[in-house]
Structures are given as structure tokens and as C-alpha cells.
mmCIF file of C-alpha atoms in Angstrom:
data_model
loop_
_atom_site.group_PDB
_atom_site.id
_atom_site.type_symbol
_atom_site.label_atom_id
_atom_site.label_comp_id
_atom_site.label_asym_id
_atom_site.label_seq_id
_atom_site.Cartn_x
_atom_site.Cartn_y
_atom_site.Cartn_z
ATOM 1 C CA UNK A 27 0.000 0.000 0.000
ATOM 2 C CA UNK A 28 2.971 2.562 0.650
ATOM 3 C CA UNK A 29 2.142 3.653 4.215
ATOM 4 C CA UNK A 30 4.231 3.028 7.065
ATOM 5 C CA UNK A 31 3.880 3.288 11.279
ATOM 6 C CA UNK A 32 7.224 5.634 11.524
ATOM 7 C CA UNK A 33 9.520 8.144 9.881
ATOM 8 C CA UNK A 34 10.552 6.371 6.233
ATOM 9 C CA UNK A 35 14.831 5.952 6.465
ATOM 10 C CA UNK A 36 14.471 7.299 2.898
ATOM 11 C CA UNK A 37 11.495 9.809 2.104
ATOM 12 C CA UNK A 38 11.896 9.947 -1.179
ATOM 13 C CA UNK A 39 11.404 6.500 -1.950
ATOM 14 C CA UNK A 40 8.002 6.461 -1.514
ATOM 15 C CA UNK A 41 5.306 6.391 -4.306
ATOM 16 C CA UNK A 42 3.238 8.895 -3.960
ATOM 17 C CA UNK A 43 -0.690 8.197 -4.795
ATOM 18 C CA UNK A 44 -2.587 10.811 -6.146
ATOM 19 C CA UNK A 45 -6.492 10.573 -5.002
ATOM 20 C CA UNK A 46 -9.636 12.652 -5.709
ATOM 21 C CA UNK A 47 -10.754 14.561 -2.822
ATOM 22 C CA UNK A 48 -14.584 14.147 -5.199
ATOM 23 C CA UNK A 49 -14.428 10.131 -4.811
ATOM 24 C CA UNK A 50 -15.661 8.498 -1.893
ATOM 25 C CA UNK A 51 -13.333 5.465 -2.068
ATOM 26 C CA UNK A 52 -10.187 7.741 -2.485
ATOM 27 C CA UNK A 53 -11.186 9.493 0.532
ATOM 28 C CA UNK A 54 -12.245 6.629 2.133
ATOM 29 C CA UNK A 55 -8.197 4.707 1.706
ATOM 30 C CA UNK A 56 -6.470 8.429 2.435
ATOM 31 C CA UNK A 57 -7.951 7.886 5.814
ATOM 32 C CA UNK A 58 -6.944 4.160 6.292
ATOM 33 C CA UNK A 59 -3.687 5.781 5.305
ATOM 34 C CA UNK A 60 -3.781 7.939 7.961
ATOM 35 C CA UNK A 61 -4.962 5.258 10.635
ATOM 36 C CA UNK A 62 -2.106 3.062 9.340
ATOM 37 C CA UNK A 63 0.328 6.207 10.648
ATOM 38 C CA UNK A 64 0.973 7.423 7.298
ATOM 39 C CA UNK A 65 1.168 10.923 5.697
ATOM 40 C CA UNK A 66 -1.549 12.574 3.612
ATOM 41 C CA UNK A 67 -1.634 16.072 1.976
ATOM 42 C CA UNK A 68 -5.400 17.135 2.127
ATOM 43 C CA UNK A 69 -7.415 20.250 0.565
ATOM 44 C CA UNK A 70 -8.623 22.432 2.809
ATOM 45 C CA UNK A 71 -9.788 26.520 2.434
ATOM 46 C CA UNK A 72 -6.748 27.966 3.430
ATOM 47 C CA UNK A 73 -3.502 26.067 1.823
ATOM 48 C CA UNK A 74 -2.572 21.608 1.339
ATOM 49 C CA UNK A 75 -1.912 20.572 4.916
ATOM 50 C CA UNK A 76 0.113 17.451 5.165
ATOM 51 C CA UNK A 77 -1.549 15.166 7.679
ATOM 52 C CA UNK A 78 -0.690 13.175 10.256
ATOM 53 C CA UNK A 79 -2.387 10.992 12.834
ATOM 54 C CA UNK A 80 -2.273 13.948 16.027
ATOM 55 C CA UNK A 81 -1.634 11.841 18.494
ATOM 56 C CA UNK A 82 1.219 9.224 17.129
ATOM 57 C CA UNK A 83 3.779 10.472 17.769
ATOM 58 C CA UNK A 84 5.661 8.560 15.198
ATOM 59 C CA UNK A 85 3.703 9.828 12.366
ATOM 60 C CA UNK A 86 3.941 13.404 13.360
ATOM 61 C CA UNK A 87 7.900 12.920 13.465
ATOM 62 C CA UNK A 88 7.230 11.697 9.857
ATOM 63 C CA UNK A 89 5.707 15.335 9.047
ATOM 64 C CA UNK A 90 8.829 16.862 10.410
ATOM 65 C CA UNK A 91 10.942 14.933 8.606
ATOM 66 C CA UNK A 92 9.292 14.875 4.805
ATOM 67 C CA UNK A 93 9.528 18.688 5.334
ATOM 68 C CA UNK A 94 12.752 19.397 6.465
ATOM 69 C CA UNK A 95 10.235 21.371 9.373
ATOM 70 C CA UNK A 96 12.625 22.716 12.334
ATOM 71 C CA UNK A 97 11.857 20.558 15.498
ATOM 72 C CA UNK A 98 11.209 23.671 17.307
ATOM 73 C CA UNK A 99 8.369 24.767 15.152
ATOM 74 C CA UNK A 100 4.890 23.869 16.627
ATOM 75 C CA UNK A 101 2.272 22.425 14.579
ATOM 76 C CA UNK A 102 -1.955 22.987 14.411
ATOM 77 C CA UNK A 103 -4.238 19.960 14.885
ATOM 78 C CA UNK A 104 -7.110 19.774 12.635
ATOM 79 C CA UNK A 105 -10.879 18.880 13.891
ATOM 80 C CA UNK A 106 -14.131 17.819 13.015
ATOM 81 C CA UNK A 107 -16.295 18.456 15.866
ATOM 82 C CA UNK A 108 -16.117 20.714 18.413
ATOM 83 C CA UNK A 109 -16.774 17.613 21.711
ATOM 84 C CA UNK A 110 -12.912 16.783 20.231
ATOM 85 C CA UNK A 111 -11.467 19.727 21.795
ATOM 86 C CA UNK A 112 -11.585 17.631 25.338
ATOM 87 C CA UNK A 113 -9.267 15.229 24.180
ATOM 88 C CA UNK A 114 -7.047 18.301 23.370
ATOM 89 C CA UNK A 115 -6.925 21.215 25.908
ATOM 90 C CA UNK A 116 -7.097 21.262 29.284
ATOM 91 C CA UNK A 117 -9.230 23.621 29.437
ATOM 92 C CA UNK A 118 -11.883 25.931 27.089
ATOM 93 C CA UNK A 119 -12.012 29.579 27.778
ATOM 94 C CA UNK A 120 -14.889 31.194 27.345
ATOM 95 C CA UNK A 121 -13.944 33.257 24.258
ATOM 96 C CA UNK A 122 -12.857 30.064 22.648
ATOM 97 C CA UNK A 123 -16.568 28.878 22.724
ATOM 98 C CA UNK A 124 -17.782 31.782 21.361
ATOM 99 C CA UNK A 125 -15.053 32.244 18.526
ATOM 100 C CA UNK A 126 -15.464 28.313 17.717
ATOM 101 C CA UNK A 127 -19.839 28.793 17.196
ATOM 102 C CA UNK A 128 -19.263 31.936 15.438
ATOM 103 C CA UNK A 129 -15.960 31.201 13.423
ATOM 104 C CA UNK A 130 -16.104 27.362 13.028
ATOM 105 C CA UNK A 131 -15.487 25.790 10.385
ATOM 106 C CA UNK A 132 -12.954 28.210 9.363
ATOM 107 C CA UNK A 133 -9.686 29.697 9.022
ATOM 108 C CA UNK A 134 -9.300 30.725 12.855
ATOM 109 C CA UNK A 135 -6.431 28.530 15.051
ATOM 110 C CA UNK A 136 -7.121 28.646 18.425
ATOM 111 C CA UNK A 137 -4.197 28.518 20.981
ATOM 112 C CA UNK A 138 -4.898 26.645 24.686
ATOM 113 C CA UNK A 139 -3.848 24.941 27.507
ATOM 114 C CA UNK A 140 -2.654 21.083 26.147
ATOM 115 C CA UNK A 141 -3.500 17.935 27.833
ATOM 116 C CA UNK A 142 -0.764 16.024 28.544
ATOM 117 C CA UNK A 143 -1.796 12.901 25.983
ATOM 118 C CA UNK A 144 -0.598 15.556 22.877
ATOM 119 C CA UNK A 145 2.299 14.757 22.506
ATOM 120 C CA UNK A 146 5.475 17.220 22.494
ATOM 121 C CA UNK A 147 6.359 16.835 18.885
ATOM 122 C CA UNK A 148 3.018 18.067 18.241
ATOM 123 C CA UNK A 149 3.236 21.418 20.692
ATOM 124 C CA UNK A 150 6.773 21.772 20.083
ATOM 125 C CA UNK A 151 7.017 20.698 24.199
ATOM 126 C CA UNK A 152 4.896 24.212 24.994
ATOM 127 C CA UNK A 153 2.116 23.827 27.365
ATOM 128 C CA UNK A 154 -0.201 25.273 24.831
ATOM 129 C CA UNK A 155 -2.064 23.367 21.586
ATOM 130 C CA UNK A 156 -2.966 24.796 18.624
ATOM 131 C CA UNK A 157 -6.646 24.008 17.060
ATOM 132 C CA UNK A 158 -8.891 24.385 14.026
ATOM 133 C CA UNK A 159 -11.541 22.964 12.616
ATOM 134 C CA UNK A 160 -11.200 23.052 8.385
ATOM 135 C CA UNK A 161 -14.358 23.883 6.030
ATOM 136 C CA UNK A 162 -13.550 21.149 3.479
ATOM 137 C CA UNK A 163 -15.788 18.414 3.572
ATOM 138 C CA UNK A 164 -12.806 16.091 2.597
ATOM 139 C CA UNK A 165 -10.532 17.342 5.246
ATOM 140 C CA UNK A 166 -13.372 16.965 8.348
ATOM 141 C CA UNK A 167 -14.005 13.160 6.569
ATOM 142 C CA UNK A 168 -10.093 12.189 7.172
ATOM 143 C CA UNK A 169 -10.758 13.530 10.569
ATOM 144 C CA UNK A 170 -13.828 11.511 11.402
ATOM 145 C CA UNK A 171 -11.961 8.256 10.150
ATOM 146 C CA UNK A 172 -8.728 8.944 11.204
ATOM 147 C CA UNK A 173 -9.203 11.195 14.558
ATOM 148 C CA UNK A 174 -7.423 14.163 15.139
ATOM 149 C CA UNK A 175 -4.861 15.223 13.055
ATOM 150 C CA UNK A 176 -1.809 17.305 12.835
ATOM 151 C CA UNK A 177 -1.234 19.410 9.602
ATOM 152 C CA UNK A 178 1.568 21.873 8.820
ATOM 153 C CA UNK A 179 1.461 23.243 5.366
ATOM 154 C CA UNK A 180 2.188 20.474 2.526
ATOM 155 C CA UNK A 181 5.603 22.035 0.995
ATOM 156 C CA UNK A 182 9.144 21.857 1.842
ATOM 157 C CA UNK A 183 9.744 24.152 5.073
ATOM 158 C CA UNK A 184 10.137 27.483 4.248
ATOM 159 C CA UNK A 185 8.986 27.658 0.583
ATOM 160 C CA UNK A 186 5.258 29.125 -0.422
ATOM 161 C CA UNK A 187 2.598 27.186 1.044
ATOM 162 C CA UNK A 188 0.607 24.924 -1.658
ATOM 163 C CA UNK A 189 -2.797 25.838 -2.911
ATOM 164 C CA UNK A 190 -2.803 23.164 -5.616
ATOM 165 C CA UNK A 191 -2.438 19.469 -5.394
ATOM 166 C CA UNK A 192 0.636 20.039 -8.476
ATOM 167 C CA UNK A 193 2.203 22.125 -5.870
ATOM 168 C CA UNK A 194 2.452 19.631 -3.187
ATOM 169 C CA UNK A 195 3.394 17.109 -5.807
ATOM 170 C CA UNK A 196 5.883 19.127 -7.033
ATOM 171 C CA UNK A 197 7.721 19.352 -3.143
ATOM 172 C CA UNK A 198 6.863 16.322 -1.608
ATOM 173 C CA UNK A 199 6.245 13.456 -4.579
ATOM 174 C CA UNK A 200 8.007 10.669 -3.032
ATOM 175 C CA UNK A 201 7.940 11.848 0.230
ATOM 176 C CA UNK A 202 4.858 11.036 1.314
ATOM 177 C CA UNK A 203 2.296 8.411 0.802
ATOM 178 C CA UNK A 204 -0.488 10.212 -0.806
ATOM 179 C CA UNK A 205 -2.502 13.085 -2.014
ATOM 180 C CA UNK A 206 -5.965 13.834 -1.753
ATOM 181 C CA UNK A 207 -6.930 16.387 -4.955
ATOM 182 C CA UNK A 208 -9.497 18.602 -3.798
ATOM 183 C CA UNK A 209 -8.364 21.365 -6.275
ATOM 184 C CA UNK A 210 -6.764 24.839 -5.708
ATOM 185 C CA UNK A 211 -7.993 26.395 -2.677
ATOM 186 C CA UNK A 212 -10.155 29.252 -1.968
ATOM 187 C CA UNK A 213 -8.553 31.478 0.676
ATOM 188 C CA UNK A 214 -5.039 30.858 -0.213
ATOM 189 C CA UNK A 215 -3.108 32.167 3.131
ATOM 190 C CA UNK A 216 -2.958 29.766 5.964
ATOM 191 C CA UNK A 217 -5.214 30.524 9.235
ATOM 192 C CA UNK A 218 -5.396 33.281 11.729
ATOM 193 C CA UNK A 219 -3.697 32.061 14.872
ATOM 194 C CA UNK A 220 -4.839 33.369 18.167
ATOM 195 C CA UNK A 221 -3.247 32.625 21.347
ATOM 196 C CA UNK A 222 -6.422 32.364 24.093
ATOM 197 C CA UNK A 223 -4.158 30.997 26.686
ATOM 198 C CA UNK A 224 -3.212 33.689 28.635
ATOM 199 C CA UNK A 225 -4.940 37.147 30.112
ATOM 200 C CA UNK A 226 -5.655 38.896 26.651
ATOM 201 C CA UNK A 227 -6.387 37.274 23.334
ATOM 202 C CA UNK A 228 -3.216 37.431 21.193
ATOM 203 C CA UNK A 229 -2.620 37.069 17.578
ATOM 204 C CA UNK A 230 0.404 35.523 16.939
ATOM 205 C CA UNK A 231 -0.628 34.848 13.184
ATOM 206 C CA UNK A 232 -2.664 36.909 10.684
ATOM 207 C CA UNK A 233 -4.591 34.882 8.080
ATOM 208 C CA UNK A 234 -7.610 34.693 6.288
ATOM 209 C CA UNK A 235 -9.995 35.953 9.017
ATOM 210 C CA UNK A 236 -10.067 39.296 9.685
ATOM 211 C CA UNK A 237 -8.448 40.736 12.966
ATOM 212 C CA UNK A 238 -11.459 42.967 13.025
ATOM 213 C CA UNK A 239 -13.872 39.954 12.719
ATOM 214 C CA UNK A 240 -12.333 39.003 16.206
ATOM 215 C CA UNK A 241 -12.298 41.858 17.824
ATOM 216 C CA UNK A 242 -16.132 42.937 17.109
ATOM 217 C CA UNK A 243 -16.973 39.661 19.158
ATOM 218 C CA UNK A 244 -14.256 39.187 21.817
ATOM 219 C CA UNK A 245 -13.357 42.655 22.291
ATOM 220 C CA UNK A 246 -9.420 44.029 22.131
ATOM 221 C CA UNK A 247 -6.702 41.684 20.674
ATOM 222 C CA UNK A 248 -3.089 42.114 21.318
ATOM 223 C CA UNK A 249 -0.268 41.238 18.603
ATOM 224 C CA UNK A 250 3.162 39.029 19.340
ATOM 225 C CA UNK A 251 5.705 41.447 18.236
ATOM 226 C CA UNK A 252 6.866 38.353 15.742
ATOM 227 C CA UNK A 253 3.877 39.274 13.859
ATOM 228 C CA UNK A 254 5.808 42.508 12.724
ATOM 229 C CA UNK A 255 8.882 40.354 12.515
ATOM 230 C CA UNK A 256 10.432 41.449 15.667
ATOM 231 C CA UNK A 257 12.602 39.233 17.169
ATOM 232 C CA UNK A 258 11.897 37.748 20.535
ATOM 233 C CA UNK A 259 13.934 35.690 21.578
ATOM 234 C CA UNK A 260 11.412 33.320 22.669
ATOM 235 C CA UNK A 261 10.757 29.946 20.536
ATOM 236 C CA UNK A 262 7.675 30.176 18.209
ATOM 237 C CA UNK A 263 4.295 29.818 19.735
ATOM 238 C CA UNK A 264 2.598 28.867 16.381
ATOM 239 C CA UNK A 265 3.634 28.093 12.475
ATOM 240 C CA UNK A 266 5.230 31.225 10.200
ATOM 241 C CA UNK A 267 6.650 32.890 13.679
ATOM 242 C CA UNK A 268 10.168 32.980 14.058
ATOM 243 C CA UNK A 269 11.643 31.522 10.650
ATOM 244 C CA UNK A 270 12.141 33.252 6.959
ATOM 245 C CA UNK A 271 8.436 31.444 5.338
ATOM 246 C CA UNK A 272 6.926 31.181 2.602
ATOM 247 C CA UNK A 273 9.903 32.274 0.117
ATOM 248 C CA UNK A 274 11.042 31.633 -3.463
ATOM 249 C CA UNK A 275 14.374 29.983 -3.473
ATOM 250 C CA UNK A 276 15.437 33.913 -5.453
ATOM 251 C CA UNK A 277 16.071 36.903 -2.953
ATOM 252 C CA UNK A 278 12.533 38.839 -2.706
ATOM 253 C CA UNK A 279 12.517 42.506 -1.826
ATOM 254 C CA UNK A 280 9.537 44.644 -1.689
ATOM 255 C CA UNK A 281 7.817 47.132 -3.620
ATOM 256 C CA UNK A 282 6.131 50.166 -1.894
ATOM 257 C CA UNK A 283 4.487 53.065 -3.232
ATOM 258 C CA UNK A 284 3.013 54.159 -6.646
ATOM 259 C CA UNK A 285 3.682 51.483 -9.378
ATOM 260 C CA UNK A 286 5.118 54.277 -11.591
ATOM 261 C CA UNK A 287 8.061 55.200 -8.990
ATOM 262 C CA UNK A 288 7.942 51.059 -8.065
ATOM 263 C CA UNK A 289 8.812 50.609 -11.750
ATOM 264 C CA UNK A 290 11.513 53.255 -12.234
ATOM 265 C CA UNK A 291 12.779 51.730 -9.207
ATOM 266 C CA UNK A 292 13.482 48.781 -10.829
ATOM 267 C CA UNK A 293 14.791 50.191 -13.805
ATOM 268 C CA UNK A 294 17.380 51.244 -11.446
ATOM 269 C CA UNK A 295 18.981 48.398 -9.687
ATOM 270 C CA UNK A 296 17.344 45.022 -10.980
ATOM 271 C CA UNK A 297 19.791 42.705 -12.410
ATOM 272 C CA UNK A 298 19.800 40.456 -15.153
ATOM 273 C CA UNK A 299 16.936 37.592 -14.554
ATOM 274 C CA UNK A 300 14.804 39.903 -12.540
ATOM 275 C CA UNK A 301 11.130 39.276 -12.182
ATOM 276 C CA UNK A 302 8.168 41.132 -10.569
ATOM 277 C CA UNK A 303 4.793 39.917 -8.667
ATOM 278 C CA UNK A 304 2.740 42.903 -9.450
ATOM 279 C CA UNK A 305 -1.022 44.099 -9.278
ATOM 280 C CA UNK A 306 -3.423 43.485 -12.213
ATOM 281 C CA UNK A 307 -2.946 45.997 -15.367
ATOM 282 C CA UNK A 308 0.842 46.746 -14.254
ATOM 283 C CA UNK A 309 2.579 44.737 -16.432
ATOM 284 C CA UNK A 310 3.597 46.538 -19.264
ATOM 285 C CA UNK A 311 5.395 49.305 -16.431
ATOM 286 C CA UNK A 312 7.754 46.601 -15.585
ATOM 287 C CA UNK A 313 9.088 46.096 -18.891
ATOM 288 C CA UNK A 314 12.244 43.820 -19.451
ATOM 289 C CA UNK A 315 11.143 41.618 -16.563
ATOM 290 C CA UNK A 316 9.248 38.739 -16.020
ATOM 291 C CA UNK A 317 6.299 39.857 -14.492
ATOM 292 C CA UNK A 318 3.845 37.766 -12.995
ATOM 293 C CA UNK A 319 0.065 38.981 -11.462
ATOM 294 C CA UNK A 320 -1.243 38.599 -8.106
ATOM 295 C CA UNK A 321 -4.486 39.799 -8.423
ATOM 296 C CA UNK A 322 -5.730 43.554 -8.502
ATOM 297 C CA UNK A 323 -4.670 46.139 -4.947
ATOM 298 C CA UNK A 324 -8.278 46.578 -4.138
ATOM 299 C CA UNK A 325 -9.258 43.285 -3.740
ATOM 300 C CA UNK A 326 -7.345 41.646 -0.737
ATOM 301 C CA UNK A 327 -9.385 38.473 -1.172
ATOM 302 C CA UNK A 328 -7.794 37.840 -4.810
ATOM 303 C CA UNK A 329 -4.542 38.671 -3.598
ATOM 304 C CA UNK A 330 -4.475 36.282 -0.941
ATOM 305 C CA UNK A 331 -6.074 33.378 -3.320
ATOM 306 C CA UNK A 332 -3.566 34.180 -5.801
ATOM 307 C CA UNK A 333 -0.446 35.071 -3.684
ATOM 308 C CA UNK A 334 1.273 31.535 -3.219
ATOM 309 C CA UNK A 335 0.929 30.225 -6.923
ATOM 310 C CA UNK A 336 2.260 33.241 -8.351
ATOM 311 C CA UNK A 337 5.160 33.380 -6.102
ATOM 312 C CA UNK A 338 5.550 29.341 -7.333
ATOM 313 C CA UNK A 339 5.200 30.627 -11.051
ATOM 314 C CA UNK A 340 8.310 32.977 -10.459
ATOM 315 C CA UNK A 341 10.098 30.896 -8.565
ATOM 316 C CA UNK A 342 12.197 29.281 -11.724
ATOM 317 C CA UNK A 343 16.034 28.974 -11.861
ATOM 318 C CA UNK A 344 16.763 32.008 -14.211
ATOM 319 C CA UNK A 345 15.253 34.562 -12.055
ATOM 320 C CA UNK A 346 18.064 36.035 -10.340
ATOM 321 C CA UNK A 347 15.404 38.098 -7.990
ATOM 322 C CA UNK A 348 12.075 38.797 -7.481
ATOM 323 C CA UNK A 349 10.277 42.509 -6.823
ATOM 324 C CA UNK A 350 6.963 42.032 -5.096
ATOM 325 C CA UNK A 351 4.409 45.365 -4.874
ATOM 326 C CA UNK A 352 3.604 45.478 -1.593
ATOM 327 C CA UNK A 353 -0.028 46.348 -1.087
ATOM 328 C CA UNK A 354 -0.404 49.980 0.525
ATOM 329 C CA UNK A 355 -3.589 49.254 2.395
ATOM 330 C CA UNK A 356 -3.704 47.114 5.890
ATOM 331 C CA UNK A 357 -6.639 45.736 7.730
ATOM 332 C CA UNK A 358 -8.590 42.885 6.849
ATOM 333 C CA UNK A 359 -7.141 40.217 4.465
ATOM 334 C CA UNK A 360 -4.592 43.043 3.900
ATOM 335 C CA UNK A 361 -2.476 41.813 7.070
ATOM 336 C CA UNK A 362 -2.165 38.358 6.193
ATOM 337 C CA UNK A 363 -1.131 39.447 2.660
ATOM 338 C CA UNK A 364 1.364 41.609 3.523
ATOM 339 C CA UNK A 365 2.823 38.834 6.703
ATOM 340 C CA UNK A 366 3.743 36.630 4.292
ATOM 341 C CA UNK A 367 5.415 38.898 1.765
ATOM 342 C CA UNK A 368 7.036 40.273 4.772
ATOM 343 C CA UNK A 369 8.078 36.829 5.643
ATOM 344 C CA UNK A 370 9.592 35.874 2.494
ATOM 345 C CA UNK A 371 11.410 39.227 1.545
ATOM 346 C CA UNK A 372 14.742 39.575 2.369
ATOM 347 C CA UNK A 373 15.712 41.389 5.660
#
């Protein structure tokens, strides 16, 4: 069958299955994968997650291995229903009920107190867990066969997340034992991480739900200066915290301003093999370059749908370096947009 009960002495010997996230039987065996302690990329809303079984804690080493993922780098564990969060956390604040009926399913992580049956790999040894419950209907089925599982982002650590099953394919193919196909995903930035386990709510992740959605139900929420990409000093208390993420293997540096002045900008200093992620209808400023589309400035939700396969598109061994246009508004979608461009420029 091609699964396996612990970390593979050779990941890339594996062959890969490709399965339909649209045919009950395929969904059906990526589960018995899963039960088996194998590794699964699924669909969900946000980006491929590469699954694991959330409580073997041999399969979970098998994430961090297939991805290269620093040990120190905490994973989320995916749900179905919401009576699973008692096998998880220790305990449920208050404002993690309410989020969870108002937000759930969705792309909100929740951040609590663990029980001690997670197991470290999973938390990174923190005391804290991070949770979510996924819209897809094929995700929530691996789930319900399979029981709780743990699901970084399907790619090689550090490189854009996947939104398309070819993505994950093209990182992982031989690396892990299957992939379920759901087709290229609708939010396109990973989830908003929010830290409930301590006296003020706390994002320590923007992502595709709105800050503001949060705050007009729970009231005021802080931000982890890594959001801003301070450093700490303190290990990372969720995914895309402390480490350069979601970057093309070519330097990135960022675009700000009006795309006329972005452009002669560029005409200045690019080298040789340059290439540009720009807004919609900027193209022919950036002339000499291969340019590359994210979506228009005005509409965050294209931007963020778009963001990861475009940086994938540029990411080819003659481009020598990559402008990205920076988007000029914040709020909303806008912060998750501009994390992750953040994240993968150079400092």
C-alpha cells in the first residue's frame, strides 16, 4: 500500500498516490492511510496541509521529517467536531466557545492549555495546543476516520505554502504516501492564529480571518511582536513565527508606493533575470522583466487566493530576484497578505 507506522529511512522512496478529494473510495483509503500512521496532503480553504495521525507520535515525526520542518516549530491539529477539543486542551475559555460557534469551520487557530496525551512533537514541548476545525468536507471526513490530526502546510519548510495538489506534488512526490486532490484552494493564506491561553487574546498569526472579525466579538486583541517580525527571543508559539516562510528559493525585496516610482525603481537596480509579482494591469510598467500577477490592490481576497501560486510561477532557476508590490492598504485580508510577503522578503 505505501504507508508506514514511523519516519521512512528514505522519504523519497516512496510512491506517492494521487487521489480525488470528489471520490468516496479515495477518501475513504487516504484515511486508512492515515490510521495506518501514514502521511496525507489534504485540501482544505486555506492552503494543502500534510496530515498526520495527532496523536502518534511517530507519524507526526514523519511530518517533520518529509519537510525538512525545524523541530522547534509547533504544529496545528485539525478537527471535526467541536466535543474533540476535550481530548485536546485542558481547558476551554470562554472566548474560545464563542469564537469556535461563530468562526467554526474556518480559518481561525485557536491557541490553549494542552493535555498532557498531545504529545510534544506536536506542541513543540509548549504547554499550549494549537486548534482548528477546516471547512472542506474532505478534510473533516479524514478527521472523522482517522481522529485528530496534525497538519503543517504540505511544501518543503520554508517555501510558499501549496494551494494546488501540483504544488504539493511538485515538493513532496516521493515523500509522502499520498494526495488527496481537492483542487486549488479558496482562501489561499494559511489561518489566523490566536493565542487564548493567557490574560488577553493574542494574535500571533494573521490569516484569512479578519483581525477585526475578532475583535467585534471578543473585544481588544493584542499582537506578538513576531507578527511585525520582531525578534523575541522566545521559541515560536505557532507556524510562520520565528523563521524566513513562505519564500522563493530567489532573494525577494519589496515594492512600496506608486507602481510608476515602483517601476523606475526597478529600472534602477534590478539585475539580469529579474522578475516582478505585481497588481493586475501593471505589467507593461515593468518592462524587461518577467512579471507575474497577483491579483488587482483593491481586492485583498484575490490577492491572498492568488499570492502563493504566483510566487511558485516565479520561482524558476533564471530569475536572479524577485520585486513584489507590496499592497499599501492594511486591515482585513490586507495583514495576512502583507505577513507573508514580509516573511519571504529579504531582511
Amino acid at each position: 500500500m505505501g504507508w508506514r507506522s514511523s519516519p521512512h529511512p528514505n522519504p523519497e522512496s516512496l510512491a506517492t498516490r494521487h487521489l480525488s478529494a470528489d471520490i468516496p473510495e479515495d477518501v475513504a483509503y487516504a484515511g486508512e492511510i492515515l490510521k495506518s500512521g501514514g502521511l496525507v496532503a489534504m485540501p482544505t480553504e486555506t492552503v494543502y496541509g500534510l496530515a498526520a495521525r495527532a496523536l502518534d507520535p511517530a507519524a507526526v515525526g514523519a511530518i517533520y521529517a518529509a519537510k525538512g520542518r525545524p523541530s522547534d516549530n509547533p504544529l496545528i491539529v485539525h478537527i471535526a467536531d467541536l466535543w474533540e477539543l476535550g481530548s485536546l486542551c485542558a481547558s476551554i475559555p470562554d472566548a474560545a466557545v464563542l469564537l469556535a460557534a461563530h468562526f467554526w469551520p474556518g480559518p481561525l487557530t485557536l491557541v490553549m492549555p494542552r493535555r498532557r496525551e498531545v504529545p510534544d512533537v506536536v506542541t513543540a514541548g509548549l504547554p499550549t495546543v494549537a486548534v482548528r476545525m477546516p471547512v472542506t468536507a474532505a478534510a473533516r471526513a479524514l478527521i472523522k476516520i482517522a481522529g485528530p490530526l496534525a497538519a503543517p502546510s504540505a511544501n518543503r519548510a520554508g517555501a510558499p505554502s501549496p494551494t494546488t495538489a501540483g504544488h504539493v506534488r511538485a515538493d513532496l512526490g516521493g515523500r509522502i504516501d499520498a494526495i488527496l486532490d481537492g483542487g486549488p484552494c479558496v482562501v489561499g493564506v494559511e489561518s489566523t492564529v490566536l493565542d487564548l491561553s493567557g490574560a488577553q487574546p493574542c494574535l500571533l498569526r494573521p490569516g484569512g480571518l479578519a483581525r477585526e472579525r475578532l475583535e467585534a466579538l471578543i473585544g481588544p486583541v493584542g499582537t506578538d511582536p513576531a507578527v511585525e517580525g520582531a525578534a523575541t527571543g522566545q521559541p515560536p508559539r505557532a507556524p510562520g513565527m520565528k523563521y524566513r516562510h513562505y519564500a522563493p528559493k530567489a532573494p525577494l525585496f519589496l515594492l512600496q508606493g506608486p507602481a510608476a516610482a515602483a517601476a523606475a525603481y526597478v529600472r534602477a537596480r534590478a539585475k539580469p533575470g529579474a522578475a516582478v509579482l505585481c497588481f493586475d494591469g501593471e505589467q507593461a510598467l515593468f518592462a524587461g522583466c518577467y512579471c507575474v500577477s497577483y491579483g488587482r490592490e483593491g481586492d485583498p481576497a484575490s490577492l491572498s487566493r492568488n499570492l502563493y501560486a504566483a510566487l511558485r510561477q516565479l520561482d524558476r532557476d533564471d530569475v536572479s530576484e524577485i520585486y513584489a508590490r507590496y499592497p499599501a492598504y492594511t486591515g482585513g485580508l490586507y495583514e495576512a497578505v502583507r505577513n507573508r510577503l514580509g516573511k519571504a522578503a529579504e531582511s
